[in-house]
Amino acid sequence: MVKGWKILLEDIKKEKLLSVANLVIMTITFLVLGLLIYIVAFSQTTLRTLEEEVKVTVYFKDEFTEDKIKALVDELQKNPRVRDIKYVSKQQAYEIFKEENKNDPVILDALSPDILPASLYVRTKNIFEVPKVAADIEKIDGVEGVKFFKEAVERFTQLSTIVYIVGFVLAAMFILVSYSVIIATLRTAINSKGSEFEVMKLVGASDRYVVSPLLKMGLFFGLVASVFASLILALSTYLILQAGLFTTGVQFGFVQEIKIPLWIFTAIVSGTLVSSGLILGYFGSSAAIKKYLKY
Amino acid sequence: MQIEYKNVTKEYEPGFKVLDDVSFEIGAGEFVFLVGPSGAGKSTLVRLLIREEIPNSGEILFDEESVLEYPKEKLSELRRRIGVVFQDFKLLESRNVFDNVAIALEVVDAPVQEIQNVVPNVLSMVGLTEKMFKYPRQLSGGEKQRVSIARALAHEPDVLIADEATGMIDPDSSRDVVKVLEKINSLGTTIIMATHDENIVNSLKKRVIRLEDGILISDKKGGKYRG
């Protein structure tokens, strides 16, 4: 076992340039894969943050009393599409208005507390639900009107869908590309020793003897390259947090409620890269070596 | 140890027989020439014996065991019992003479002490003790071939096959290589030498098996060959 690793280190020393070139290619591949996952997560998180700001504003007729509004709030809170509701009474609306226009006494004099309607601000769990929730509320007796930025919501909805789908398709494609790059890289390293394997087989080496150092080489390159890539990602995480970005975490995938702290997200991505490095290293070298075992 | 080819036929492409119903036996300790022009099927016979190739029909027995029925994991064992020397030497340019021979023992995880003992012994047998730490690029063709023979001898094989072993070296070096092979044969190892060099064949007066277009034409003790 130890001897196999010793042979591997000797081989790396003998072929310094090729080994460094292979490590660089594999590190860049893993790094690009990691950065792509980051970009998808960051763009999804940014979109989600913006989505959360989108709300339906509901205005009530004067005869719709505060009791009725509170009953409606209770009912809406049971609606699975609704994230949260904020009630603003006529008095609170007047106070807000006063605060916003405190430098304009003419307007303030012209307005009495009764004029402004009570309202609800309803946020949905998902931006796609905004038009549906608005339509449902509008049908209720006593609702004077509902308001939401319809066009903005529609554009946002389209953009979100594109980011989710394109992000995942890109990540999936890049995983395939990474696999091909890593196989090709390992094959280059193995082919450079092809004549040695041929001689080993001819003088009676068992398949295990020939395969073992190559599998170790695949594991070694996969591990070292993915660890390097993970370290660079960890440094990026540190810089992002230092810049005050994504301090509350990131959202990834289609599960919307969970926000993952950025360091934990980095650890998950690094863990995924290192496991992929080991798996790709092992299977990549197994695939590349097959042709030397045919005789 | 006996080698037996029984009605062996080999086609690399359908309809093109490289060997056609070839049968012969080689006994322990024999020195046999396999002769014939290029493409006669000599190298194919060698490759079939170490199961680098599989025949389309027929059987090959090595020490009464069918080579075709050897399990894959036992093939390395078979190849250690049959040393092969090739026309192109198959030496590793990055290793010196000692290491090129040592590889044969390294692949079976031989202890360092054994490698240190065996390698100088076999190099002495082929007359290359002085060149132990030279690299292949520093050797003549004949010397390279003797390194290749030393490597084949490291496992003390029952049979040593020289496949066109003198094909890429000058006549003087060829004679040296043949002398080494005779010496090894005198110590009890069976030698099979595939060649189309009539000078070598005729000077040694050993058994000659002649092939042409994959067909066994003659098999004579003390035979001669005219290419």
Coordinates of C-alpha atoms in Angstrom, one line a residue:
Chain A
M1 CA 0.0 0.0 0.0
V2 CA 2.7 2.4 1.1
K3 CA 4.9 1.2 -1.8
G4 CA 2.1 2.1 -4.3
W5 CA 2.0 5.7 -3.0
K6 CA 5.8 5.8 -3.1
I7 CA 5.8 4.8 -6.7
L8 CA 3.2 7.4 -7.4
L9 CA 5.2 10.2 -5.9
E10 CA 8.3 9.1 -7.8
D11 CA 6.3 9.1 -11.0
I12 CA 5.0 12.6 -10.3
K13 CA 8.6 13.8 -9.6
K14 CA 9.8 12.2 -12.9
E15 CA 7.0 13.9 -14.9
K16 CA 6.9 17.2 -13.0
L17 CA 5.7 19.3 -15.9
L18 CA 3.0 16.9 -17.0
S19 CA 1.8 16.4 -13.4
V20 CA 1.6 20.2 -12.7
A21 CA -0.2 20.7 -16.0
N22 CA -2.7 18.0 -15.2
L23 CA -3.3 19.4 -11.7
V24 CA -3.8 22.9 -13.0
I25 CA -6.3 21.7 -15.6
M26 CA -8.2 19.7 -13.0
T27 CA -8.1 22.4 -10.4
I28 CA -9.5 25.0 -12.9
T29 CA -12.2 22.5 -13.9
F30 CA -13.3 22.0 -10.3
L31 CA -13.0 25.7 -9.6
V32 CA -15.2 26.7 -12.6
L33 CA -17.8 24.0 -11.5
G34 CA -17.7 25.4 -8.0
L35 CA -18.0 29.0 -9.2
L36 CA -20.9 28.1 -11.5
I37 CA -22.7 26.6 -8.4
Y38 CA -22.0 29.9 -6.5
I39 CA -23.3 32.0 -9.4
V40 CA -26.5 30.0 -9.6
A41 CA -27.0 30.2 -5.8
F42 CA -26.2 33.9 -5.7
S43 CA -28.5 34.8 -8.5
Q44 CA -31.3 32.7 -7.0
T45 CA -30.8 34.3 -3.6
T46 CA -30.8 37.8 -5.1
L47 CA -34.0 37.0 -7.0
R48 CA -35.6 35.6 -3.9
T49 CA -34.7 38.6 -1.9
L50 CA -36.3 40.8 -4.5
E51 CA -39.3 38.5 -4.7
E52 CA -39.9 38.9 -1.0
E53 CA -40.4 42.6 -1.5
V54 CA -43.3 42.0 -3.9
K55 CA -46.6 42.3 -2.1
V56 CA -50.3 42.7 -2.7
T57 CA -51.8 45.9 -1.1
V58 CA -55.5 45.5 -0.2
Y59 CA -57.7 48.6 0.4
F60 CA -61.0 48.4 2.2
K61 CA -64.3 50.3 2.0
D62 CA -65.1 52.3 5.1
E63 CA -68.0 50.0 6.1
F64 CA -65.5 47.0 6.3
T65 CA -64.8 47.4 10.0
E66 CA -61.6 46.5 11.8
D67 CA -63.2 43.4 13.3
K68 CA -64.0 42.1 9.8
I69 CA -60.5 42.9 8.6
K70 CA -59.0 41.0 11.5
A71 CA -61.3 38.0 10.7
L72 CA -60.1 38.2 7.1
V73 CA -56.4 38.3 8.3
D74 CA -57.0 35.2 10.3
E75 CA -58.5 33.5 7.3
L76 CA -55.7 34.6 4.9
Q77 CA -53.1 33.4 7.3
K78 CA -54.5 29.9 6.8
N79 CA -53.9 30.2 3.1
P80 CA -50.8 28.1 2.1
R81 CA -49.8 30.6 -0.5
V82 CA -49.5 33.5 2.0
R83 CA -46.2 34.1 3.7
D84 CA -47.2 37.0 6.0
I85 CA -49.7 39.8 6.3
K86 CA -49.3 43.3 7.7
Y87 CA -52.4 45.3 8.8
V88 CA -52.4 49.1 8.6
S89 CA -55.4 50.7 10.2
K90 CA -56.8 54.1 9.1
Q91 CA -55.1 55.7 12.0
Q92 CA -51.7 54.0 11.3
A93 CA -52.1 55.0 7.6
Y94 CA -52.6 58.6 8.7
E95 CA -49.6 58.5 11.0
I96 CA -47.4 57.2 8.2
F97 CA -48.7 59.8 5.9
K98 CA -48.0 62.5 8.4
E99 CA -44.5 61.3 8.9
E100 CA -43.8 61.2 5.2
N101 CA -45.2 64.7 4.6
K102 CA -44.1 66.4 7.8
N103 CA -42.5 69.2 5.8
D104 CA -45.7 70.0 3.8
P105 CA -48.2 71.6 6.2
V106 CA -50.6 72.4 3.4
I107 CA -51.2 68.8 2.6
L108 CA -51.4 67.8 6.2
D109 CA -54.0 70.4 6.9
A110 CA -56.1 69.2 4.0
L111 CA -56.2 65.6 5.2
S112 CA -58.2 64.2 8.2
P113 CA -57.5 60.8 9.8
D114 CA -60.7 59.4 8.3
I115 CA -59.8 59.9 4.7
L116 CA -57.1 57.3 4.3
P117 CA -58.4 53.7 4.0
A118 CA -57.3 50.8 6.2
S119 CA -55.1 48.4 4.2
L120 CA -53.4 45.0 4.3
Y121 CA -50.0 44.2 2.9
V122 CA -49.9 40.5 1.8
R123 CA -46.7 38.8 0.9
T124 CA -46.9 35.4 -0.8
K125 CA -44.5 32.5 -0.4
N126 CA -43.7 32.5 -4.1
I127 CA -43.8 35.3 -6.6
F128 CA -45.8 33.1 -9.0
E129 CA -48.7 33.2 -6.4
V130 CA -49.1 37.0 -6.3
P131 CA -51.6 37.4 -9.2
K132 CA -53.7 34.4 -7.8
V133 CA -53.8 35.7 -4.3
A134 CA -54.6 39.3 -5.5
A135 CA -57.5 37.9 -7.6
D136 CA -58.9 35.9 -4.7
I137 CA -58.8 38.9 -2.3
E138 CA -60.4 41.2 -4.9
K139 CA -63.5 39.0 -4.9
I140 CA -64.1 39.6 -1.2
D141 CA -67.0 42.0 -0.3
G142 CA -65.8 45.1 1.3
V143 CA -62.5 45.2 -0.6
E144 CA -62.2 48.5 -2.4
G145 CA -59.3 47.4 -4.5
V146 CA -56.0 45.5 -4.7
K147 CA -52.7 46.8 -6.1
F148 CA -49.5 45.0 -7.1
F149 CA -47.0 45.7 -9.8
K150 CA -48.4 43.4 -12.3
E151 CA -45.9 43.9 -15.1
A152 CA -42.9 43.8 -12.7
V153 CA -44.2 40.6 -11.2
E154 CA -44.7 39.0 -14.6
R155 CA -41.2 40.0 -15.7
F156 CA -39.8 38.8 -12.5
T157 CA -41.5 35.5 -12.8
Q158 CA -40.0 35.0 -16.2
L159 CA -36.6 36.0 -15.0
S160 CA -36.8 33.6 -12.0
T161 CA -37.8 30.7 -14.2
I162 CA -35.0 31.4 -16.6
V163 CA -32.4 31.7 -13.9
Y164 CA -33.5 28.5 -12.2
I165 CA -33.7 26.4 -15.4
V166 CA -30.6 27.8 -17.1
G167 CA -28.6 27.6 -13.8
F168 CA -29.4 23.9 -13.4
V169 CA -28.9 23.0 -17.0
L170 CA -25.6 24.8 -17.0
A171 CA -24.5 23.1 -13.9
A172 CA -25.6 19.7 -15.2
M173 CA -23.8 20.3 -18.5
F174 CA -20.7 21.4 -16.8
I175 CA -20.6 18.3 -14.7
L176 CA -20.5 16.3 -17.9
V177 CA -17.8 18.6 -19.3
S178 CA -15.8 18.3 -16.1
Y179 CA -16.0 14.5 -16.3
S180 CA -14.8 14.5 -19.9
V181 CA -11.9 16.9 -19.1
I182 CA -10.8 14.9 -16.1
I183 CA -10.9 11.6 -18.0
A184 CA -8.9 13.2 -20.9
T185 CA -6.4 14.6 -18.4
L186 CA -5.9 11.3 -16.6
R187 CA -5.7 9.5 -19.9
T188 CA -2.9 11.9 -21.0
A189 CA -1.0 11.0 -17.7
I190 CA -1.6 7.3 -18.2
N191 CA -0.8 7.2 -21.9
S192 CA 2.6 8.9 -21.1
K193 CA 3.4 5.7 -19.2
G194 CA 1.7 3.4 -21.7
S195 CA 5.0 1.6 -22.8
E196 CA 5.8 0.9 -19.2
F197 CA 2.4 -0.8 -18.7
E198 CA 3.0 -2.8 -21.8
V199 CA 6.4 -4.0 -20.6
M200 CA 5.0 -4.7 -17.1
K201 CA 2.2 -6.9 -18.6
L202 CA 4.7 -8.7 -20.8
V203 CA 7.0 -9.6 -17.9
G204 CA 4.1 -11.0 -15.9
A205 CA 2.6 -8.2 -13.9
S206 CA -0.9 -8.9 -12.7
D207 CA -3.7 -6.5 -13.6
R208 CA -3.8 -5.5 -10.0
Y209 CA -0.1 -4.5 -10.0
V210 CA -0.6 -2.3 -13.1
V211 CA -4.0 -0.8 -12.1
S212 CA -3.2 0.0 -8.5
P213 CA -0.7 2.9 -9.0
L214 CA -3.0 4.4 -11.7
L215 CA -6.1 4.3 -9.5
K216 CA -4.0 6.0 -6.8
M217 CA -2.8 8.5 -9.4
G218 CA -6.5 9.3 -10.3
L219 CA -7.4 9.6 -6.6
F220 CA -4.4 11.8 -5.9
F221 CA -5.0 14.2 -8.8
G222 CA -8.8 14.3 -8.1
L223 CA -8.3 14.9 -4.4
V224 CA -5.5 17.5 -4.7
A225 CA -7.2 19.4 -7.5
S226 CA -10.6 19.5 -5.7
V227 CA -9.0 20.5 -2.4
F228 CA -7.2 23.4 -4.2
A229 CA -10.4 24.5 -5.9
S230 CA -12.2 24.3 -2.5
L231 CA -9.6 26.5 -0.8
I232 CA -10.0 29.1 -3.5
L233 CA -13.8 29.0 -3.1
A234 CA -13.3 29.4 0.7
L235 CA -11.2 32.4 0.1
S236 CA -13.9 33.8 -2.2
T237 CA -16.5 33.2 0.5
Y238 CA -14.3 35.1 3.0
L239 CA -14.0 38.1 0.6
I240 CA -17.7 38.1 -0.2
L241 CA -18.6 38.1 3.5
Q242 CA -16.0 40.8 4.2
A243 CA -17.8 42.9 1.5
G244 CA -21.0 42.5 3.5
L245 CA -22.7 40.4 0.8
F246 CA -25.0 37.4 1.5
T247 CA -24.4 37.8 5.2
T248 CA -27.8 36.2 5.9
G249 CA -27.0 33.2 3.7
V250 CA -28.0 31.9 0.3
Q251 CA -31.0 30.1 -1.1
F252 CA -30.3 27.3 -3.5
G253 CA -32.5 25.1 -5.5
F254 CA -36.3 25.0 -5.5
V255 CA -36.7 24.9 -1.7
Q256 CA -37.4 28.5 -0.9
E257 CA -37.9 28.6 2.8
I258 CA -34.4 27.5 3.8
K259 CA -31.5 30.0 3.8
I260 CA -28.1 28.4 4.2
P261 CA -25.3 30.4 5.9
L262 CA -22.6 31.1 3.3
W263 CA -19.9 29.2 5.2
I264 CA -22.0 26.1 5.4
F265 CA -22.9 26.5 1.7
T266 CA -19.2 26.7 1.0
A267 CA -18.5 23.6 3.1
I268 CA -21.3 21.7 1.2
V269 CA -19.9 22.8 -2.2
S270 CA -16.3 21.9 -1.2
G271 CA -17.5 18.5 0.2
T272 CA -19.3 17.9 -3.1
L273 CA -16.2 18.9 -5.1
V274 CA -13.8 16.8 -3.1
S275 CA -16.2 13.7 -3.3
S276 CA -16.6 14.4 -7.0
G277 CA -12.8 14.7 -7.3
L278 CA -12.3 11.3 -5.6
I279 CA -15.1 9.6 -7.6
L280 CA -14.0 11.2 -11.0
G281 CA -10.4 10.4 -10.2
Y282 CA -11.1 6.8 -9.5
F283 CA -13.5 6.1 -12.3
G284 CA -11.6 8.4 -14.7
S285 CA -8.4 6.4 -14.3
S286 CA -10.3 3.1 -14.3
A287 CA -11.8 4.1 -17.7
A288 CA -8.5 5.4 -19.0
I289 CA -6.5 2.2 -18.1
K290 CA -8.9 -0.3 -19.6
K291 CA -7.0 -0.4 -22.9
Y292 CA -3.8 -1.5 -21.2
L293 CA -5.5 -4.5 -19.6
K294 CA -6.7 -6.2 -22.8
Y295 CA -3.7 -8.5 -23.1
Chain B
M1 CA 7.5 -29.0 -19.4
Q2 CA 6.1 -29.5 -22.9
I3 CA 4.4 -27.2 -25.4
E4 CA 1.8 -28.6 -27.8
Y5 CA 0.0 -26.8 -30.6
K6 CA -2.9 -28.9 -31.7
N7 CA -4.6 -28.0 -35.0
V8 CA -4.3 -24.3 -34.4
T9 CA -6.0 -21.9 -36.8
K10 CA -5.9 -18.2 -36.5
E11 CA -7.6 -15.5 -38.6
Y12 CA -7.3 -11.8 -37.9
E13 CA -9.9 -11.1 -40.6
P14 CA -12.5 -13.5 -41.7
G15 CA -11.1 -15.6 -44.6
F16 CA -7.5 -14.6 -44.1
K17 CA -5.8 -17.4 -42.2
V18 CA -2.5 -16.4 -40.5
L19 CA -2.2 -20.0 -39.2
D20 CA -3.9 -22.9 -40.8
D21 CA -4.3 -26.1 -38.8
V22 CA -0.8 -26.0 -37.3
S23 CA 0.2 -28.9 -35.0
F24 CA 3.6 -29.6 -33.4
E25 CA 5.2 -30.3 -30.0
I26 CA 8.2 -28.9 -28.2
G27 CA 9.8 -30.8 -25.4
A28 CA 11.6 -29.6 -22.3
G29 CA 15.1 -28.2 -22.9
E30 CA 14.8 -28.1 -26.7
F31 CA 16.3 -25.4 -28.9
V32 CA 13.8 -24.8 -31.8
F33 CA 13.9 -22.4 -34.7
L34 CA 10.6 -21.2 -36.1
V35 CA 11.5 -20.0 -39.6
G36 CA 9.7 -18.6 -42.6
P37 CA 9.3 -15.3 -44.4
S38 CA 7.7 -12.3 -42.9
G39 CA 3.9 -12.9 -42.5
A40 CA 4.4 -16.7 -42.3
G41 CA 2.8 -16.8 -38.8
K42 CA 5.8 -17.1 -36.5
S43 CA 5.0 -14.1 -34.3
T44 CA 1.4 -15.2 -34.1
L45 CA 2.4 -18.6 -32.7
V46 CA 4.4 -16.7 -30.0
R47 CA 1.5 -14.4 -29.2
L48 CA -0.9 -17.4 -29.0
L49 CA 1.4 -19.1 -26.5
I50 CA 1.4 -16.2 -24.1
R51 CA -2.3 -15.7 -24.8
E52 CA -1.9 -12.2 -26.2
E53 CA -4.1 -13.6 -29.0
I54 CA -6.8 -16.3 -29.0
P55 CA -6.9 -18.9 -31.9
N56 CA -10.1 -19.3 -33.9
S57 CA -9.8 -23.1 -33.4
G58 CA -7.4 -25.7 -32.0
E59 CA -5.7 -26.0 -28.7
I60 CA -2.4 -24.9 -27.1
L61 CA -1.1 -26.9 -24.1
F62 CA 1.6 -25.6 -21.8
D63 CA 2.8 -28.2 -19.3
E64 CA -0.3 -30.2 -20.1
E65 CA -2.6 -27.3 -19.3
S66 CA -4.7 -25.6 -21.9
V67 CA -3.4 -22.0 -22.3
L68 CA -6.9 -21.0 -23.5
E69 CA -8.4 -22.2 -20.2
Y70 CA -6.0 -20.3 -18.0
P71 CA -8.1 -18.0 -15.8
K72 CA -7.3 -14.3 -16.5
E73 CA -5.8 -13.8 -13.1
K74 CA -3.4 -16.7 -13.7
L75 CA -2.1 -15.3 -17.0
S76 CA 0.6 -13.3 -15.3
E77 CA 1.9 -16.6 -13.8
L78 CA 2.0 -18.1 -17.3
R79 CA 3.9 -15.1 -18.6
R80 CA 6.4 -15.5 -15.9
R81 CA 7.1 -19.1 -16.9
I82 CA 7.5 -18.0 -20.6
G83 CA 10.1 -15.2 -21.1
V84 CA 9.7 -13.3 -24.4
V85 CA 12.3 -11.3 -26.2
F86 CA 11.1 -9.0 -28.9
Q87 CA 12.7 -7.5 -32.0
D88 CA 12.2 -4.0 -30.7
F89 CA 13.6 -4.8 -27.3
K90 CA 10.8 -3.1 -25.4
L91 CA 13.1 -1.4 -22.9
L92 CA 12.1 1.6 -20.9
E93 CA 14.3 4.5 -21.9
S94 CA 13.8 6.3 -18.6
R95 CA 15.3 3.3 -16.6
N96 CA 18.9 2.1 -16.6
V97 CA 19.9 -1.5 -17.4
F98 CA 19.6 -2.6 -13.8
D99 CA 16.1 -1.1 -13.4
N100 CA 15.0 -2.4 -16.8
V101 CA 15.8 -6.0 -15.6
A102 CA 14.5 -5.3 -12.1
I103 CA 11.0 -4.4 -13.3
A104 CA 10.4 -8.1 -14.0
L105 CA 10.8 -8.8 -10.3
E106 CA 9.2 -5.6 -9.0
V107 CA 5.9 -6.5 -10.7
V108 CA 5.7 -9.6 -8.5
D109 CA 6.6 -7.6 -5.4
A110 CA 10.0 -9.4 -5.0
P111 CA 11.9 -8.3 -1.9
V112 CA 14.7 -5.7 -2.5
Q113 CA 17.3 -8.2 -1.4
E114 CA 16.2 -10.7 -4.0
I115 CA 16.3 -8.0 -6.7
Q116 CA 19.8 -7.0 -5.7
N117 CA 20.9 -10.7 -6.0
V118 CA 19.1 -11.8 -9.1
V119 CA 19.6 -8.8 -11.4
P120 CA 23.5 -8.8 -11.3
N121 CA 23.4 -12.6 -11.8
V122 CA 21.3 -12.5 -15.0
L123 CA 23.2 -9.5 -16.3
S124 CA 26.4 -11.4 -15.8
M125 CA 24.9 -14.3 -17.7
V126 CA 24.4 -12.1 -20.7
G127 CA 27.7 -10.3 -20.3
L128 CA 26.5 -6.9 -19.3
T129 CA 27.8 -6.5 -15.7
E130 CA 29.9 -3.5 -16.8
K131 CA 26.9 -1.7 -18.3
M132 CA 24.5 -2.2 -15.3
F133 CA 24.0 1.5 -14.8
K134 CA 24.0 2.7 -18.4
Y135 CA 20.7 3.8 -20.1
P136 CA 19.3 2.1 -23.2
R137 CA 20.3 5.1 -25.4
Q138 CA 24.0 4.4 -24.4
L139 CA 23.9 0.8 -25.6
S140 CA 24.3 -0.9 -29.0
G141 CA 21.4 -2.9 -30.5
G142 CA 23.0 -6.2 -29.5
E143 CA 23.5 -5.0 -25.9
K144 CA 19.9 -3.8 -25.8
Q145 CA 18.7 -7.2 -26.9
R146 CA 20.9 -8.8 -24.2
V147 CA 19.3 -6.6 -21.6
S148 CA 15.9 -7.8 -22.9
I149 CA 17.1 -11.4 -22.5
A150 CA 18.3 -10.7 -19.0
R151 CA 14.9 -9.3 -18.1
A152 CA 13.2 -12.4 -19.6
L153 CA 15.5 -14.6 -17.5
A154 CA 14.8 -12.8 -14.2
H155 CA 11.9 -15.2 -13.4
E156 CA 14.0 -18.2 -14.4
P157 CA 11.4 -19.1 -17.0
D158 CA 10.9 -22.7 -18.4
V159 CA 10.8 -21.3 -21.9
L160 CA 12.5 -18.4 -23.5
I161 CA 11.0 -17.2 -26.8
A162 CA 13.1 -14.9 -29.0
D163 CA 10.8 -13.3 -31.6
E164 CA 12.9 -12.0 -34.4
A165 CA 15.4 -11.0 -31.6
T166 CA 18.2 -10.4 -34.1
G167 CA 16.0 -8.6 -36.6
M168 CA 17.3 -5.1 -35.7
I169 CA 20.9 -5.8 -34.9
D170 CA 24.1 -6.3 -36.9
P171 CA 25.5 -9.8 -37.7
D172 CA 28.2 -9.7 -35.0
S173 CA 25.8 -8.6 -32.3
S174 CA 23.4 -11.3 -33.6
R175 CA 26.0 -14.0 -33.1
D176 CA 26.5 -12.7 -29.5
V177 CA 22.8 -12.9 -28.8
V178 CA 22.6 -16.4 -30.2
K179 CA 25.6 -17.5 -28.1
V180 CA 23.8 -16.1 -25.0
L181 CA 20.7 -18.1 -26.0
E182 CA 22.7 -21.3 -26.5
K183 CA 24.3 -20.8 -23.0
I184 CA 20.8 -20.4 -21.5
N185 CA 19.6 -23.5 -23.3
S186 CA 22.6 -25.5 -22.0
L187 CA 21.4 -24.6 -18.5
G188 CA 18.0 -26.4 -19.2
T189 CA 15.8 -23.6 -20.5
T190 CA 13.7 -24.4 -23.6
I191 CA 14.5 -21.9 -26.4
I192 CA 12.2 -21.0 -29.3
M193 CA 13.7 -18.6 -31.7
A194 CA 11.5 -17.2 -34.4
T195 CA 13.7 -15.8 -37.2
H196 CA 14.2 -15.6 -40.9
D197 CA 18.0 -15.3 -40.6
E198 CA 19.3 -18.3 -42.5
N199 CA 22.9 -17.8 -41.3
I200 CA 22.0 -18.2 -37.7
V201 CA 19.7 -21.2 -38.4
N202 CA 22.2 -23.0 -40.5
S203 CA 25.1 -22.5 -38.2
L204 CA 23.4 -24.0 -35.2
K205 CA 22.0 -27.2 -36.7
K206 CA 19.0 -27.3 -34.3
R207 CA 15.4 -28.4 -34.9
V208 CA 13.8 -26.2 -37.5
I209 CA 10.0 -25.8 -37.9
R210 CA 9.2 -24.0 -41.2
L211 CA 6.1 -22.1 -41.8
E212 CA 4.8 -20.5 -45.0
D213 CA 1.5 -18.6 -45.3
G214 CA 0.4 -20.0 -42.0
I215 CA 1.0 -23.6 -43.0
L216 CA 3.6 -25.9 -41.4
I217 CA 5.8 -26.9 -44.3
S218 CA 8.5 -29.0 -42.5
D219 CA 9.7 -29.9 -39.0
K220 CA 13.3 -31.3 -39.0
K221 CA 16.0 -31.9 -36.4
G222 CA 19.3 -30.5 -37.5
G223 CA 17.5 -28.8 -40.3
K224 CA 18.6 -26.1 -42.7
Y225 CA 16.8 -23.0 -43.9
R226 CA 17.0 -21.2 -47.2
G227 CA 14.9 -18.0 -47.1

